[in-house]
Amino acid sequence: MRKKYHRFNRLTGSITKALGLTFLLTGSNMSFAGQEVLSKADQFFDKVAISGYLSQGIQSVEADDGAFDLEDSNMSAGFNRFRYALGFDIELNDQVTAFVELSEEPNDFGVDYTPHVDLALINVALNEQLTVQLGTIVTVLFNFRGYSDGAVVQGNPLIGNSPADMVTAAEGMKLIGNYGDFHWDLGVSSSDFGESFGGDRGLTYLARGSYDFNEYFSLGFGLASSRHGDQVRNGSSDIIRAGLYQGDGDNYRFRSSDTGGIRNTHAGVIPGLDSTALHIDGQYQTEQTTIRLWAGQVKDDFSFADSNGLATVASLSQGFIEQESEMRFIGLEASYYFTEKFYAASRYVLVENKAEGVRRDEQLSRSQLGIGYFYRDNMLIKAELVNQMEQENSAGQIGDDWQGVMMEMSFIF
């Protein structure tokens, strides 16, 4: 019995030593694995910088009784959908960087509660002056203006955008140059945010440049040419158009836009098929004051068509006709900082419908007046009064004048 007991003790001791060695080795491996994970995490954050954007808005807007959709003239006040975005700046090597933005952007993608890839770019620096950019390039004509894009709103002194902003994103490439005070880019895109290889799709070509005369005053221009009209001429069933002529989604949600992207507050006479556009702009900026002035003209060989085959605006469109459409626009924006944290801003934009057969009642105008207060360095509170006038033959898509008040709170981190 005593021998069995001693053998049992020796066996127990051996098992204990074996378990101890196993735990020691396992603990060491876990420690090494943990160190490896931490090391990889350090390497990741050495290469990737993450930024974030959050915004929440409140609106009370309503159209007059002549609106195309009667529900737009019987609107209630309420909260806009919450917007958020995460931006990833990635350093792939000392010559190549990338940017990816994931965003929930109801004004652009609609209210489907799904984050989207809003931008995805790779920048290859050829030298200190030249960069090649690939991906969903920003297709834009203006140079200086701030723009509200989903949750990324703090570059815009007001809440809404201009009704004649030519901007969106599409798959393509750019050559970007910076030579001292002269900045330019040349781009080509498929005009679509996804992949499109159907027949007759065509391309959009872009050119933009600006020159800083001194620390206060700058001038710029933008040109665009889109060639997608053969899709219509040859009876394609799925028409791809250059989206920059319809803007990138505004912040005024009318009932007629339902749960889709907000395009019906933008000027809507240019389909973006066989289109050409010219834009010029200037900026005067000091520490307290910013003044921006711009003008432009857009033509298209095609027009939106209603069910009777007559030219109309995008919100009433049932197709396209080969009839020239044209709009001209001017805009003025000013902001003034009373203190480092508090400012006032205003914007006025006039759009004229110069399409064939339109000789009167062709004006759309938007007036905006607002204030902003930086409650913290990264927290901005804005309020805005807006009034849009849409004459009978204008580029307006709501159908009658509309007005309202907006408030917005936004954060960046």
CSV table of C-alpha atoms in Angstrom, one decimal:
chain,number,residue,atom,x,y,z
A,1,MET,CA,0.0,0.0,0.0
A,2,ARG,CA,2.8,2.4,0.9
A,3,LYS,CA,4.6,1.6,-2.4
A,4,LYS,CA,1.5,2.3,-4.3
A,5,TYR,CA,1.1,5.5,-2.4
A,6,HIS,CA,4.7,6.5,-3.2
A,7,ARG,CA,4.2,5.6,-6.9
A,8,PHE,CA,1.0,7.6,-6.9
A,9,ASN,CA,2.9,10.6,-5.5
A,10,ARG,CA,5.6,10.3,-8.0
A,11,LEU,CA,3.0,10.1,-10.8
A,12,THR,CA,1.2,13.1,-9.5
A,13,GLY,CA,4.4,15.0,-9.2
A,14,SER,CA,5.3,14.1,-12.8
A,15,ILE,CA,1.9,15.2,-14.1
A,16,THR,CA,2.1,18.4,-12.1
A,17,LYS,CA,5.5,19.2,-13.6
A,18,ALA,CA,4.3,18.4,-17.1
A,19,LEU,CA,1.2,20.6,-16.7
A,20,GLY,CA,3.4,23.3,-15.3
A,21,LEU,CA,5.7,23.1,-18.2
A,22,THR,CA,2.8,23.0,-20.6
A,23,PHE,CA,1.2,26.2,-19.0
A,24,LEU,CA,4.6,27.8,-19.1
A,25,LEU,CA,5.1,27.1,-22.7
A,26,THR,CA,1.5,28.0,-23.5
A,27,GLY,CA,1.8,31.3,-21.6
A,28,SER,CA,5.0,32.1,-23.4
A,29,ASN,CA,3.4,31.4,-26.8
A,30,MET,CA,0.4,33.5,-25.8
A,31,SER,CA,2.7,36.3,-24.7
A,32,PHE,CA,4.6,36.0,-27.9
A,33,ALA,CA,1.3,36.0,-29.9
A,34,GLY,CA,0.1,39.0,-27.9
A,35,GLN,CA,3.4,40.8,-28.6
A,36,GLU,CA,3.1,40.0,-32.3
A,37,VAL,CA,-0.5,41.3,-32.4
A,38,LEU,CA,0.6,44.5,-30.7
A,39,SER,CA,3.5,44.8,-33.1
A,40,LYS,CA,1.2,44.4,-36.1
A,41,ALA,CA,-1.2,46.9,-34.6
A,42,ASP,CA,1.6,49.4,-34.2
A,43,GLN,CA,2.7,48.8,-37.8
A,44,PHE,CA,-0.9,49.3,-38.9
A,45,PHE,CA,-1.4,52.6,-37.1
A,46,ASP,CA,2.1,53.8,-38.3
A,47,LYS,CA,0.6,53.5,-41.8
A,48,VAL,CA,-3.0,54.4,-41.2
A,49,ALA,CA,-4.5,57.6,-39.8
A,50,ILE,CA,-8.3,57.5,-39.0
A,51,SER,CA,-10.5,60.5,-39.0
A,52,GLY,CA,-14.2,60.7,-38.3
A,53,TYR,CA,-17.2,62.9,-39.0
A,54,LEU,CA,-20.7,63.1,-37.3
A,55,SER,CA,-23.6,65.4,-38.0
A,56,GLN,CA,-27.3,65.7,-37.1
A,57,GLY,CA,-29.7,68.2,-38.6
A,58,ILE,CA,-33.2,69.6,-38.0
A,59,GLN,CA,-35.3,71.0,-40.8
A,60,SER,CA,-38.6,72.9,-41.3
A,61,VAL,CA,-39.0,73.4,-45.1
A,62,GLU,CA,-42.2,73.7,-47.2
A,63,ALA,CA,-43.1,74.5,-50.8
A,64,ASP,CA,-45.9,76.8,-52.0
A,65,ASP,CA,-49.1,75.3,-53.3
A,66,GLY,CA,-48.0,75.0,-56.9
A,67,ALA,CA,-45.4,72.3,-56.2
A,68,PHE,CA,-45.3,69.3,-58.6
A,69,ASP,CA,-46.0,67.0,-55.7
A,70,LEU,CA,-48.7,68.2,-53.4
A,71,GLU,CA,-47.1,66.6,-50.4
A,72,ASP,CA,-44.1,69.0,-50.8
A,73,SER,CA,-46.5,71.8,-49.8
A,74,ASN,CA,-47.7,70.1,-46.7
A,75,MET,CA,-44.5,69.3,-44.8
A,76,SER,CA,-43.8,68.9,-41.1
A,77,ALA,CA,-40.7,69.9,-39.1
A,78,GLY,CA,-38.4,67.1,-38.0
A,79,PHE,CA,-35.0,65.6,-37.6
A,80,ASN,CA,-32.8,64.7,-40.6
A,81,ARG,CA,-31.2,61.3,-40.7
A,82,PHE,CA,-28.0,61.0,-38.7
A,83,ARG,CA,-24.8,61.1,-40.9
A,84,TYR,CA,-21.4,59.6,-40.1
A,85,ALA,CA,-18.2,58.9,-41.9
A,86,LEU,CA,-14.8,57.3,-41.2
A,87,GLY,CA,-11.8,58.4,-43.3
A,88,PHE,CA,-8.7,56.3,-43.6
A,89,ASP,CA,-5.5,58.0,-44.8
A,90,ILE,CA,-3.1,55.2,-45.7
A,91,GLU,CA,0.7,55.5,-46.3
A,92,LEU,CA,1.6,52.6,-48.6
A,93,ASN,CA,5.1,53.7,-49.0
A,94,ASP,CA,7.1,57.0,-49.3
A,95,GLN,CA,5.6,57.5,-52.8
A,96,VAL,CA,2.1,56.1,-52.7
A,97,THR,CA,-0.8,57.0,-50.4
A,98,ALA,CA,-4.4,56.1,-50.4
A,99,PHE,CA,-7.7,57.4,-48.9
A,100,VAL,CA,-10.8,55.4,-48.2
A,101,GLU,CA,-14.0,56.9,-46.7
A,102,LEU,CA,-16.9,54.8,-45.4
A,103,SER,CA,-20.0,56.8,-44.8
A,104,GLU,CA,-23.7,56.7,-44.1
A,105,GLU,CA,-24.9,59.5,-46.4
A,106,PRO,CA,-28.7,59.7,-46.8
A,107,ASN,CA,-28.6,62.8,-49.0
A,108,ASP,CA,-26.5,61.0,-51.6
A,109,PHE,CA,-27.2,57.3,-51.3
A,110,GLY,CA,-30.7,57.3,-49.8
A,111,VAL,CA,-31.9,56.1,-46.4
A,112,ASP,CA,-31.1,52.4,-46.7
A,113,TYR,CA,-29.2,52.4,-43.3
A,114,THR,CA,-26.1,51.0,-45.0
A,115,PRO,CA,-22.6,52.4,-44.9
A,116,HIS,CA,-21.1,52.9,-48.4
A,117,VAL,CA,-17.6,53.5,-49.8
A,118,ASP,CA,-18.0,57.2,-50.6
A,119,LEU,CA,-14.4,57.7,-51.8
A,120,ALA,CA,-11.5,55.4,-52.5
A,121,LEU,CA,-8.4,56.8,-54.0
A,122,ILE,CA,-4.7,56.0,-54.6
A,123,ASN,CA,-2.3,58.8,-55.1
A,124,VAL,CA,1.1,58.0,-56.7
A,125,ALA,CA,3.6,60.9,-56.4
A,126,LEU,CA,5.7,61.1,-59.5
A,127,ASN,CA,7.7,63.9,-58.1
A,128,GLU,CA,7.1,67.0,-55.8
A,129,GLN,CA,4.9,68.6,-58.4
A,130,LEU,CA,3.0,65.8,-60.1
A,131,THR,CA,0.7,63.2,-58.7
A,132,VAL,CA,-1.4,60.5,-60.5
A,133,GLN,CA,-4.7,59.7,-58.7
A,134,LEU,CA,-6.7,56.5,-59.4
A,135,GLY,CA,-10.1,55.4,-58.0
A,136,THR,CA,-13.4,57.2,-57.4
A,137,ILE,CA,-12.0,60.6,-58.3
A,138,VAL,CA,-14.0,63.8,-57.4
A,139,THR,CA,-15.4,65.2,-60.6
A,140,VAL,CA,-15.8,68.9,-59.9
A,141,LEU,CA,-15.7,72.2,-61.6
A,142,PHE,CA,-15.3,74.7,-58.8
A,143,ASN,CA,-12.0,75.4,-56.9
A,144,PHE,CA,-12.6,77.3,-53.7
A,145,ARG,CA,-16.0,76.6,-52.3
A,146,GLY,CA,-16.8,74.5,-49.2
A,147,TYR,CA,-19.3,71.7,-49.8
A,148,SER,CA,-21.5,69.7,-47.4
A,149,ASP,CA,-21.1,66.0,-48.2
A,150,GLY,CA,-23.0,63.7,-45.9
A,151,ALA,CA,-21.4,64.2,-42.4
A,152,VAL,CA,-18.4,66.1,-43.8
A,153,VAL,CA,-19.9,69.6,-43.4
A,154,GLN,CA,-17.6,71.9,-41.6
A,155,GLY,CA,-15.9,73.2,-44.8
A,156,ASN,CA,-19.3,74.7,-45.8
A,157,PRO,CA,-20.2,77.9,-43.8
A,158,LEU,CA,-23.9,77.2,-44.5
A,159,ILE,CA,-26.0,74.0,-44.3
A,160,GLY,CA,-27.3,73.6,-47.8
A,161,ASN,CA,-25.2,73.7,-51.0
A,162,SER,CA,-25.6,75.7,-54.1
A,163,PRO,CA,-28.4,74.6,-56.6
A,164,ALA,CA,-25.8,74.8,-59.4
A,165,ASP,CA,-22.8,72.9,-57.8
A,166,MET,CA,-21.2,70.7,-60.4
A,167,VAL,CA,-19.6,67.9,-58.3
A,168,THR,CA,-19.8,64.2,-57.6
A,169,ALA,CA,-17.4,61.2,-57.8
A,170,ALA,CA,-16.9,58.6,-60.4
A,171,GLU,CA,-14.4,55.8,-61.4
A,172,GLY,CA,-11.4,57.3,-63.2
A,173,MET,CA,-8.0,58.9,-62.9
A,174,LYS,CA,-6.5,62.3,-62.6
A,175,LEU,CA,-3.1,64.0,-63.1
A,176,ILE,CA,-2.6,66.6,-60.4
A,177,GLY,CA,-0.1,69.4,-60.6
A,178,ASN,CA,1.2,71.9,-58.1
A,179,TYR,CA,3.7,74.4,-59.3
A,180,GLY,CA,4.1,77.1,-56.6
A,181,ASP,CA,1.0,79.3,-56.8
A,182,PHE,CA,-0.5,77.4,-59.8
A,183,HIS,CA,-2.6,74.3,-59.1
A,184,TRP,CA,-4.3,72.2,-61.7
A,185,ASP,CA,-5.7,68.7,-62.5
A,186,LEU,CA,-6.7,66.8,-65.6
A,187,GLY,CA,-9.1,63.9,-65.3
A,188,VAL,CA,-11.1,61.3,-67.2
A,189,SER,CA,-13.9,59.2,-65.7
A,190,SER,CA,-16.5,56.7,-66.8
A,191,SER,CA,-19.1,59.0,-65.1
A,192,ASP,CA,-20.3,56.1,-63.0
A,193,PHE,CA,-19.6,55.2,-59.4
A,194,GLY,CA,-19.5,51.5,-60.2
A,195,GLU,CA,-18.3,49.5,-63.2
A,196,SER,CA,-20.0,50.2,-66.5
A,197,PHE,CA,-18.9,48.6,-69.8
A,198,GLY,CA,-22.0,48.6,-71.8
A,199,GLY,CA,-22.0,49.8,-75.4
A,200,ASP,CA,-21.7,53.6,-76.2
A,201,ARG,CA,-21.2,54.5,-72.5
A,202,GLY,CA,-18.5,57.1,-73.3
A,203,LEU,CA,-16.4,59.1,-70.9
A,204,THR,CA,-16.2,62.5,-69.1
A,205,TYR,CA,-13.1,64.7,-69.5
A,206,LEU,CA,-12.3,67.3,-66.9
A,207,ALA,CA,-9.8,70.1,-66.5
A,208,ARG,CA,-9.4,72.5,-63.6
A,209,GLY,CA,-6.9,75.1,-62.5
A,210,SER,CA,-6.4,78.0,-60.0
A,211,TYR,CA,-3.7,80.6,-59.4
A,212,ASP,CA,-3.0,82.4,-56.1
A,213,PHE,CA,-2.0,86.0,-56.9
A,214,ASN,CA,-1.1,86.7,-53.3
A,215,GLU,CA,-2.2,85.4,-49.8
A,216,TYR,CA,-5.6,87.0,-50.2
A,217,PHE,CA,-6.8,86.7,-53.8
A,218,SER,CA,-7.1,83.6,-56.1
A,219,LEU,CA,-8.8,82.9,-59.5
A,220,GLY,CA,-9.8,79.6,-61.0
A,221,PHE,CA,-11.6,77.8,-63.9
A,222,GLY,CA,-13.1,74.4,-64.6
A,223,LEU,CA,-14.0,72.6,-67.8
A,224,ALA,CA,-15.9,69.4,-68.5
A,225,SER,CA,-17.0,67.5,-71.5
A,226,SER,CA,-19.2,64.3,-71.4
A,227,ARG,CA,-20.0,62.0,-74.3
A,228,HIS,CA,-22.7,59.5,-73.4
A,229,GLY,CA,-25.4,60.4,-76.0
A,230,ASP,CA,-25.0,57.4,-78.2
A,231,GLN,CA,-26.6,55.3,-75.6
A,232,VAL,CA,-29.9,57.2,-76.2
A,233,ARG,CA,-29.4,57.3,-80.0
A,234,ASN,CA,-28.9,53.5,-80.1
A,235,GLY,CA,-31.7,52.6,-77.8
A,236,SER,CA,-29.7,51.4,-74.7
A,237,SER,CA,-31.9,50.2,-71.9
A,238,ASP,CA,-29.7,51.3,-69.1
A,239,ILE,CA,-28.5,54.9,-69.5
A,240,ILE,CA,-25.3,56.1,-67.7
A,241,ARG,CA,-25.1,59.9,-67.4
A,242,ALA,CA,-22.5,62.2,-66.0
A,243,GLY,CA,-23.7,62.8,-62.4
A,244,LEU,CA,-21.8,66.0,-61.6
A,245,TYR,CA,-24.4,68.1,-63.4
A,246,GLN,CA,-27.1,67.0,-60.9
A,247,GLY,CA,-24.9,67.7,-57.8
A,248,ASP,CA,-23.9,65.3,-55.1
A,249,GLY,CA,-27.0,65.4,-52.8
A,250,ASP,CA,-28.3,68.4,-50.9
A,251,ASN,CA,-29.6,68.7,-47.3
A,252,TYR,CA,-33.2,69.8,-47.9
A,253,ARG,CA,-35.4,66.7,-47.7
A,254,PHE,CA,-38.7,67.1,-49.5
A,255,ARG,CA,-41.4,64.4,-49.4
A,256,SER,CA,-41.1,63.9,-53.2
A,257,SER,CA,-37.5,62.7,-52.8
A,258,ASP,CA,-38.9,60.0,-50.6
A,259,THR,CA,-36.0,57.8,-49.3
A,260,GLY,CA,-33.6,58.3,-52.2
A,261,GLY,CA,-30.7,60.7,-52.7
A,262,ILE,CA,-31.7,64.4,-52.6
A,263,ARG,CA,-31.4,65.7,-56.2
A,264,ASN,CA,-34.7,67.6,-56.6
A,265,THR,CA,-33.6,70.8,-54.9
A,266,HIS,CA,-30.8,71.1,-57.5
A,267,ALA,CA,-31.2,72.7,-60.9
A,268,GLY,CA,-32.4,69.9,-63.2
A,269,VAL,CA,-32.3,70.8,-66.9
A,270,ILE,CA,-29.0,69.2,-67.9
A,271,PRO,CA,-29.1,65.4,-68.4
A,272,GLY,CA,-25.4,64.9,-68.5
A,273,LEU,CA,-25.3,63.0,-71.9
A,274,ASP,CA,-23.5,65.0,-74.6
A,275,SER,CA,-22.6,67.9,-72.3
A,276,THR,CA,-20.0,70.7,-72.1
A,277,ALA,CA,-19.5,73.0,-69.1
A,278,LEU,CA,-17.4,76.1,-68.3
A,279,HIS,CA,-16.9,77.4,-64.8
A,280,ILE,CA,-14.9,80.4,-63.5
A,281,ASP,CA,-14.5,81.4,-59.8
A,282,GLY,CA,-12.6,83.8,-57.6
A,283,GLN,CA,-11.9,84.1,-53.9
A,284,TYR,CA,-10.8,86.9,-51.6
A,285,GLN,CA,-9.8,85.6,-48.1
A,286,THR,CA,-8.4,87.2,-44.9
A,287,GLU,CA,-8.5,85.9,-41.3
A,288,GLN,CA,-12.0,87.4,-40.8
A,289,THR,CA,-13.5,87.7,-44.2
A,290,THR,CA,-14.1,85.3,-47.1
A,291,ILE,CA,-15.8,86.4,-50.4
A,292,ARG,CA,-16.3,84.0,-53.3
A,293,LEU,CA,-17.8,84.7,-56.7
A,294,TRP,CA,-18.5,82.3,-59.5
A,295,ALA,CA,-20.2,81.9,-62.9
A,296,GLY,CA,-20.8,79.2,-65.4
A,297,GLN,CA,-22.5,77.8,-68.4
A,298,VAL,CA,-23.6,74.2,-69.2
A,299,LYS,CA,-25.0,72.9,-72.5
A,300,ASP,CA,-26.3,69.4,-73.5
A,301,ASP,CA,-27.4,68.1,-76.9
A,302,PHE,CA,-30.2,66.3,-75.0
A,303,SER,CA,-33.0,67.3,-72.7
A,304,PHE,CA,-35.1,65.5,-70.2
A,305,ALA,CA,-38.5,64.6,-71.6
A,306,ASP,CA,-42.0,64.1,-70.1
A,307,SER,CA,-44.5,61.5,-71.1
A,308,ASN,CA,-45.6,63.6,-74.1
A,309,GLY,CA,-42.0,63.9,-75.4
A,310,LEU,CA,-41.7,67.5,-74.4
A,311,ALA,CA,-38.6,69.0,-72.6
A,312,THR,CA,-38.9,69.1,-68.8
A,313,VAL,CA,-36.9,68.9,-65.6
A,314,ALA,CA,-35.3,65.8,-64.1
A,315,SER,CA,-37.9,65.3,-61.4
A,316,LEU,CA,-40.6,64.9,-64.1
A,317,SER,CA,-38.5,63.0,-66.6
A,318,GLN,CA,-39.7,59.9,-68.4
A,319,GLY,CA,-36.7,59.7,-70.8
A,320,PHE,CA,-34.7,61.9,-73.1
A,321,ILE,CA,-35.0,63.8,-76.4
A,322,GLU,CA,-32.3,65.1,-78.7
A,323,GLN,CA,-33.0,68.7,-78.1
A,324,GLU,CA,-30.5,71.2,-76.7
A,325,SER,CA,-30.7,72.2,-73.1
A,326,GLU,CA,-28.6,75.0,-71.5
A,327,MET,CA,-28.3,76.8,-68.2
A,328,ARG,CA,-26.2,79.7,-67.0
A,329,PHE,CA,-25.5,80.6,-63.4
A,330,ILE,CA,-23.8,83.1,-61.1
A,331,GLY,CA,-23.2,82.9,-57.4
A,332,LEU,CA,-21.9,85.0,-54.5
A,333,GLU,CA,-20.9,83.8,-51.1
A,334,ALA,CA,-19.6,85.8,-48.1
A,335,SER,CA,-18.7,84.9,-44.5
A,336,TYR,CA,-17.3,87.0,-41.6
A,337,TYR,CA,-15.9,85.9,-38.3
A,338,PHE,CA,-16.9,88.2,-35.5
A,339,THR,CA,-14.7,86.2,-33.1
A,340,GLU,CA,-12.5,83.0,-33.6
A,341,LYS,CA,-15.6,80.9,-32.8
A,342,PHE,CA,-18.6,82.9,-34.2
A,343,TYR,CA,-19.4,83.8,-37.8
A,344,ALA,CA,-22.2,84.8,-40.1
A,345,ALA,CA,-22.5,83.7,-43.8
A,346,SER,CA,-24.7,84.3,-46.8
A,347,ARG,CA,-25.0,82.9,-50.4
A,348,TYR,CA,-27.0,83.9,-53.4
A,349,VAL,CA,-27.2,81.8,-56.6
A,350,LEU,CA,-29.1,82.6,-59.8
A,351,VAL,CA,-29.7,80.0,-62.5
A,352,GLU,CA,-31.3,80.8,-65.9
A,353,ASN,CA,-32.8,78.1,-68.1
A,354,LYS,CA,-31.6,79.0,-71.6
A,355,ALA,CA,-33.0,75.9,-73.3
A,356,GLU,CA,-34.6,76.0,-76.8
A,357,GLY,CA,-38.0,77.7,-76.7
A,358,VAL,CA,-37.6,79.2,-73.2
A,359,ARG,CA,-37.9,83.0,-73.3
A,360,ARG,CA,-39.6,84.0,-70.0
A,361,ASP,CA,-40.1,82.9,-66.4
A,362,GLU,CA,-36.8,80.9,-66.7
A,363,GLN,CA,-35.1,81.9,-63.4
A,364,LEU,CA,-34.3,79.8,-60.3
A,365,SER,CA,-32.6,81.5,-57.4
A,366,ARG,CA,-31.5,80.4,-53.9
A,367,SER,CA,-30.8,82.8,-51.0
A,368,GLN,CA,-29.2,81.5,-47.8
A,369,LEU,CA,-28.4,83.3,-44.6
A,370,GLY,CA,-26.8,81.6,-41.7
A,371,ILE,CA,-24.7,81.7,-38.5
A,372,GLY,CA,-22.1,79.3,-37.1
A,373,TYR,CA,-20.6,78.8,-33.6
A,374,PHE,CA,-17.7,76.5,-32.7
A,375,TYR,CA,-18.8,75.4,-29.3
A,376,ARG,CA,-15.5,73.4,-29.2
A,377,ASP,CA,-12.7,73.3,-31.7
A,378,ASN,CA,-14.2,70.2,-33.3
A,379,MET,CA,-17.9,70.9,-32.7
A,380,LEU,CA,-19.8,73.3,-35.0
A,381,ILE,CA,-23.4,74.4,-34.5
A,382,LYS,CA,-25.1,76.1,-37.6
A,383,ALA,CA,-28.4,77.6,-38.3
A,384,GLU,CA,-29.7,78.7,-41.7
A,385,LEU,CA,-32.7,80.5,-43.4
A,386,VAL,CA,-33.2,79.4,-47.0
A,387,ASN,CA,-35.5,80.7,-49.7
A,388,GLN,CA,-35.6,79.2,-53.3
A,389,MET,CA,-37.6,80.8,-56.1
A,390,GLU,CA,-38.6,78.6,-59.0
A,391,GLN,CA,-40.3,80.3,-61.9
A,392,GLU,CA,-42.6,78.3,-64.2
A,393,ASN,CA,-40.0,77.6,-66.9
A,394,SER,CA,-37.0,77.5,-64.6
A,395,ALA,CA,-34.6,74.6,-63.9
A,396,GLY,CA,-36.4,74.1,-60.6
A,397,GLN,CA,-37.6,70.6,-59.8
A,398,ILE,CA,-39.9,71.2,-56.8
A,399,GLY,CA,-42.2,73.2,-59.0
A,400,ASP,CA,-42.9,76.3,-56.9
A,401,ASP,CA,-41.1,78.6,-54.5
A,402,TRP,CA,-40.0,77.0,-51.2
A,403,GLN,CA,-38.5,78.2,-48.0
A,404,GLY,CA,-37.5,77.0,-44.5
A,405,VAL,CA,-35.1,77.0,-41.6
A,406,MET,CA,-32.3,74.4,-40.9
A,407,MET,CA,-30.1,73.7,-37.9
A,408,GLU,CA,-27.2,71.4,-37.7
A,409,MET,CA,-24.6,70.1,-35.2
A,410,SER,CA,-21.4,68.4,-36.4
A,411,PHE,CA,-18.3,66.9,-35.0
A,412,ILE,CA,-14.9,65.9,-36.4
A,413,PHE,CA,-12.3,63.8,-34.7
